[in-house]
Amino acid sequence: MAAVQATTGIQANTKTSAEPVRPLANFPPSKWGERFLSFSLDKSELERYAIDMEKPKEDLRKLIVDPKMDSNEKLGLIYSVHRLGLTYMFLQEIESQLDKLFNKFSLQDYEELDLYTISINFQVFRHLGYKLPCDVFNKFKDANSGTFKESITSDVRGMLGLYESAQLRIRGEKILDEASVFIEGKLKSVVNTLEGNLAQHVKQSLRRPFHQGMPMVEARLYFSNYEEECSAHDSLFKLAKLHFKYLELQQKEELRIVTKWYKDMRFQEDTPYIRDRVPEIYLWILGLYFEPRYSLARIIATKITLFLVVLDDTYDAYATIEEIRLLTDAKNKWDISALEQIPEYIRPFYKVLLNEYAEIEKEMAKEGRANTVIASKEAFQDIARGYLEEAEWTNSGYVASFPEYMKNGLITSAYNVISKSALVGMGEIVSEDALAWYESHPKPLQAAELISRLQDDVMTYQFERERGQSATGVDAYIKTYGVSEKKAIDELKIMIDNAWKDINEGCLKPRQVSMDLLAPILNLARMIDVVYRYDDGFTFPGSTLKEYINLLFVGSLPV
């Protein structure tokens, strides 16, 4: 992402009357200013919501384990619990129920079920890590033609369920590959003829399927748009509403904390060329984990990601190639003694970076978890070296081969920094073994990095090209394989699609690590989709991020 135009820059400490030529991007200003600084948390109100949740929580727990409830009804209930973001409260009970139902699975039991019910069941099992076979959908295909039966096209609700199910496919599940394309076309052809809630459901899913959306926002949208499902059980409706109110207060307070910290650090005064995107970055990190217990983790990860924005924009949109070399060397040293070698404009940032990391490491060391901070720091140094590589390419006019680009591009996608920084405040769940698993660069992590790199490239390559930058995956692919721009983009999208399949497979049981550790990997890939599916929603915050920030932090759910 970071690369700089060829410049006639000067050494950092050389005084001259001539200003160096800088690759300024003139990023749009923040849409939010200081509005989130004014929030004042009433702790007694937060505690009241926590207390009020206990009764409906226990009532819902009893429903989930009720042995008298029909299995399909129970799976429908668990589906709503999951869609509302409440799974973490009942994970043990839900897995106990799903274990029993999965072990009793018989394809014959699905012969009499309709498409919608089968789809809901399939989604529940797959979302919770159980590999229910996609053969459950075979009966909806014509045995002679091998195509989907025309009769299902009159069942819009069922088609919608199948479309959402197809997003959970893994490699080799041909029927779900076909379903995704076929059903998407059918839904698009009928969406403008639909009315009421069903029309809204289809539009929402076509815009962004649940599996690829931001969990917190998807939960709120489900609560608003699926009133019948949410109201089916009084305890479910009450708990969901109280839970949203609790999270709303907690998250507004977290946003206030990081906004104040950012202002106190004077980033916009010292480095005014950077993107001012505090609410957007906090939203991004909230997308990784929204559970109350990860409050500290969100604050830490947001701060580190804001550091990353300063670094990225300095390399990408301000520093000369000579300054970038000096900055990278200072990052490698990670010592205050390097302060004098870097340009004066970036020295305040460098001091804050070192001091904040030292403070975080000191706090984590008290709990015996300084290793997570060290991993984050090393990832930060890696990305600085990756940014330098891209800058050198652009400075010399070199267009890397696609394999060469991807080797460096997976680093500069920022995925490694953000995902490892997300671990810092998560607590004892991040054991030595868990961190070692992350460091081994497992398949789900590789896949998520690829999505992060290529989804960004597909949406930003034209802007980067206009600014004279050569380091994008689209350009590298065109050069290496001699294809058209359209063909290159199509191929990159296929790679992204396959990466999603690999993430899906990595989340199925038996897992190498707990889902708590896999969730940030999956959710960061989801946030890349949210930010970059339709445009560069971070550099030029458009409708999606603005809509989400308004939904979660500006508006308020009625009590």
GROMACS .gro file of N, CA, C and O in nm, residues 231-270:
model
  160
  231SER      N    1  -3.861  -1.179   1.784
  231SER     CA    2  -3.972  -1.171   1.880
  231SER      C    3  -4.034  -1.306   1.911
  231SER      O    4  -4.128  -1.315   1.990
  232ALA      N    5  -3.983  -1.411   1.846
  232ALA     CA    6  -4.042  -1.544   1.864
  232ALA      C    7  -4.031  -1.590   2.010
  232ALA      O    8  -4.115  -1.666   2.059
  233HIS      N    9  -3.925  -1.546   2.076
  233HIS     CA   10  -3.906  -1.581   2.217
  233HIS      C   11  -3.879  -1.452   2.294
  233HIS      O   12  -3.785  -1.379   2.262
  234ASP      N   13  -3.958  -1.428   2.397
  234ASP     CA   14  -3.949  -1.303   2.472
  234ASP      C   15  -3.811  -1.283   2.532
  234ASP      O   16  -3.756  -1.173   2.532
  235SER      N   17  -3.752  -1.392   2.582
  235SER     CA   18  -3.620  -1.382   2.645
  235SER      C   19  -3.514  -1.342   2.543
  235SER      O   20  -3.421  -1.266   2.575
  236LEU      N   21  -3.526  -1.391   2.421
  236LEU     CA   22  -3.430  -1.358   2.315
  236LEU      C   23  -3.438  -1.209   2.282
  236LEU      O   24  -3.336  -1.141   2.272
  237PHE      N   25  -3.559  -1.159   2.265
  237PHE     CA   26  -3.579  -1.018   2.230
  237PHE      C   27  -3.527  -0.926   2.340
  237PHE      O   28  -3.454  -0.830   2.314
  238LYS      N   29  -3.561  -0.958   2.465
  238LYS     CA   30  -3.519  -0.873   2.578
  238LYS      C   31  -3.367  -0.873   2.594
  238LYS      O   32  -3.305  -0.769   2.614
  239LEU      N   33  -3.307  -0.993   2.588
  239LEU     CA   34  -3.163  -1.002   2.605
  239LEU      C   35  -3.090  -0.927   2.494
  239LEU      O   36  -2.993  -0.855   2.521
  240ALA      N   37  -3.135  -0.944   2.371
  240ALA     CA   38  -3.069  -0.878   2.259
  240ALA      C   39  -3.072  -0.727   2.277
  240ALA      O   40  -2.970  -0.658   2.257
  241LYS      N   41  -3.186  -0.674   2.316
  241LYS     CA   42  -3.200  -0.529   2.330
  241LYS      C   43  -3.111  -0.475   2.444
  241LYS      O   44  -3.042  -0.374   2.427
  242LEU      N   45  -3.113  -0.544   2.557
  242LEU     CA   46  -3.030  -0.501   2.671
  242LEU      C   47  -2.882  -0.513   2.637
  242LEU      O   48  -2.800  -0.428   2.674
  243HIS      N   49  -2.847  -0.619   2.566
  243HIS     CA   50  -2.709  -0.642   2.525
  243HIS      C   51  -2.660  -0.529   2.434
  243HIS      O   52  -2.549  -0.477   2.450
  244PHE      N   53  -2.743  -0.490   2.338
  244PHE     CA   54  -2.708  -0.381   2.249
  244PHE      C   55  -2.687  -0.251   2.326
  244PHE      O   56  -2.595  -0.174   2.298
  245LYS      N   57  -2.773  -0.226   2.424
  245LYS     CA   58  -2.760  -0.102   2.503
  245LYS      C   59  -2.631  -0.103   2.584
  245LYS      O   60  -2.563  -0.001   2.596
  246TYR      N   61  -2.597  -0.218   2.640
  246TYR     CA   62  -2.473  -0.231   2.716
  246TYR      C   63  -2.353  -0.204   2.625
  246TYR      O   64  -2.263  -0.126   2.660
  247LEU      N   65  -2.351  -0.272   2.509
  247LEU     CA   66  -2.239  -0.256   2.417
  247LEU      C   67  -2.230  -0.113   2.365
  247LEU      O   68  -2.120  -0.059   2.347
  248GLU      N   69  -2.344  -0.051   2.344
  248GLU     CA   70  -2.347   0.087   2.294
  248GLU      C   71  -2.273   0.181   2.391
  248GLU      O   72  -2.189   0.261   2.350
  249LEU      N   73  -2.303   0.168   2.518
  249LEU     CA   74  -2.237   0.253   2.618
  249LEU      C   75  -2.088   0.222   2.627
  249LEU      O   76  -2.004   0.313   2.630
  250GLN      N   77  -2.055   0.094   2.632
  250GLN     CA   78  -1.914   0.055   2.644
  250GLN      C   79  -1.834   0.102   2.523
  250GLN      O   80  -1.723   0.156   2.537
  251GLN      N   81  -1.889   0.085   2.405
  251GLN     CA   82  -1.815   0.119   2.283
  251GLN      C   83  -1.803   0.270   2.264
  251GLN      O   84  -1.699   0.319   2.216
  252LYS      N   85  -1.904   0.345   2.301
  252LYS     CA   86  -1.893   0.491   2.293
  252LYS      C   87  -1.786   0.543   2.388
  252LYS      O   88  -1.714   0.639   2.357
  253GLU      N   89  -1.773   0.479   2.504
  253GLU     CA   90  -1.669   0.517   2.598
  253GLU      C   91  -1.531   0.482   2.543
  253GLU      O   92  -1.435   0.560   2.556
  254GLU      N   93  -1.517   0.365   2.483
  254GLU     CA   94  -1.389   0.326   2.423
  254GLU      C   95  -1.350   0.423   2.312
  254GLU      O   96  -1.233   0.463   2.301
  255LEU      N   97  -1.446   0.460   2.230
  255LEU     CA   98  -1.419   0.556   2.122
  255LEU      C   99  -1.377   0.691   2.178
  255LEU      O  100  -1.287   0.757   2.124
  256ARG      N  101  -1.441   0.732   2.287
  256ARG     CA  102  -1.401   0.858   2.352
  256ARG      C  103  -1.256   0.849   2.401
  256ARG      O  104  -1.177   0.944   2.382
  257ILE      N  105  -1.220   0.736   2.460
  257ILE     CA  106  -1.084   0.719   2.513
  257ILE      C  107  -0.979   0.729   2.403
  257ILE      O  108  -0.880   0.802   2.416
  258VAL      N  109  -1.001   0.657   2.292
  258VAL     CA  110  -0.899   0.659   2.186
  258VAL      C  111  -0.899   0.793   2.111
  258VAL      O  112  -0.793   0.837   2.064
  259THR      N  113  -1.015   0.858   2.104
  259THR     CA  114  -1.020   0.991   2.040
  259THR      C  115  -0.942   1.093   2.122
  259THR      O  116  -0.866   1.173   2.067
  260LYS      N  117  -0.959   1.088   2.254
  260LYS     CA  118  -0.885   1.180   2.341
  260LYS      C  119  -0.735   1.150   2.335
  260LYS      O  120  -0.652   1.242   2.329
  261TRP      N  121  -0.700   1.023   2.338
  261TRP     CA  122  -0.559   0.985   2.329
  261TRP      C  123  -0.498   1.038   2.199
  261TRP      O  124  -0.388   1.095   2.199
  262TYR      N  125  -0.568   1.020   2.090
  262TYR     CA  126  -0.519   1.065   1.959
  262TYR      C  127  -0.498   1.216   1.958
  262TYR      O  128  -0.397   1.266   1.908
  263LYS      N  129  -0.594   1.288   2.016
  263LYS     CA  130  -0.582   1.434   2.023
  263LYS      C  131  -0.464   1.474   2.111
  263LYS      O  132  -0.385   1.563   2.076
  264ASP      N  133  -0.449   1.407   2.225
  264ASP     CA  134  -0.339   1.439   2.317
  264ASP      C  135  -0.202   1.411   2.255
  264ASP      O  136  -0.104   1.478   2.287
  265MET      N  137  -0.196   1.313   2.165
  265MET     CA  138  -0.069   1.279   2.100
  265MET      C  139  -0.033   1.378   1.989
  265MET      O  140   0.076   1.374   1.935
  266ARG      N  141  -0.127   1.464   1.951
  266ARG     CA  142  -0.104   1.573   1.854
  266ARG      C  143  -0.061   1.523   1.716
  266ARG      O  144   0.016   1.586   1.644
  267PHE      N  145  -0.116   1.409   1.676
  267PHE     CA  146  -0.078   1.353   1.545
  267PHE      C  147  -0.113   1.448   1.430
  267PHE      O  148  -0.035   1.466   1.337
  268GLN      N  149  -0.232   1.507   1.437
  268GLN     CA  150  -0.276   1.593   1.326
  268GLN      C  151  -0.195   1.724   1.320
  268GLN      O  152  -0.178   1.780   1.213
  269GLU      N  153  -0.146   1.768   1.434
  269GLU     CA  154  -0.062   1.889   1.434
  269GLU      C  155   0.079   1.859   1.384
  269GLU      O  156   0.136   1.934   1.304
  270ASP      N  157   0.136   1.747   1.429
  270ASP     CA  158   0.275   1.715   1.394
  270ASP      C  159   0.288   1.653   1.255
  270ASP      O  160   0.389   1.674   1.187
   0.00000   0.00000   0.00000
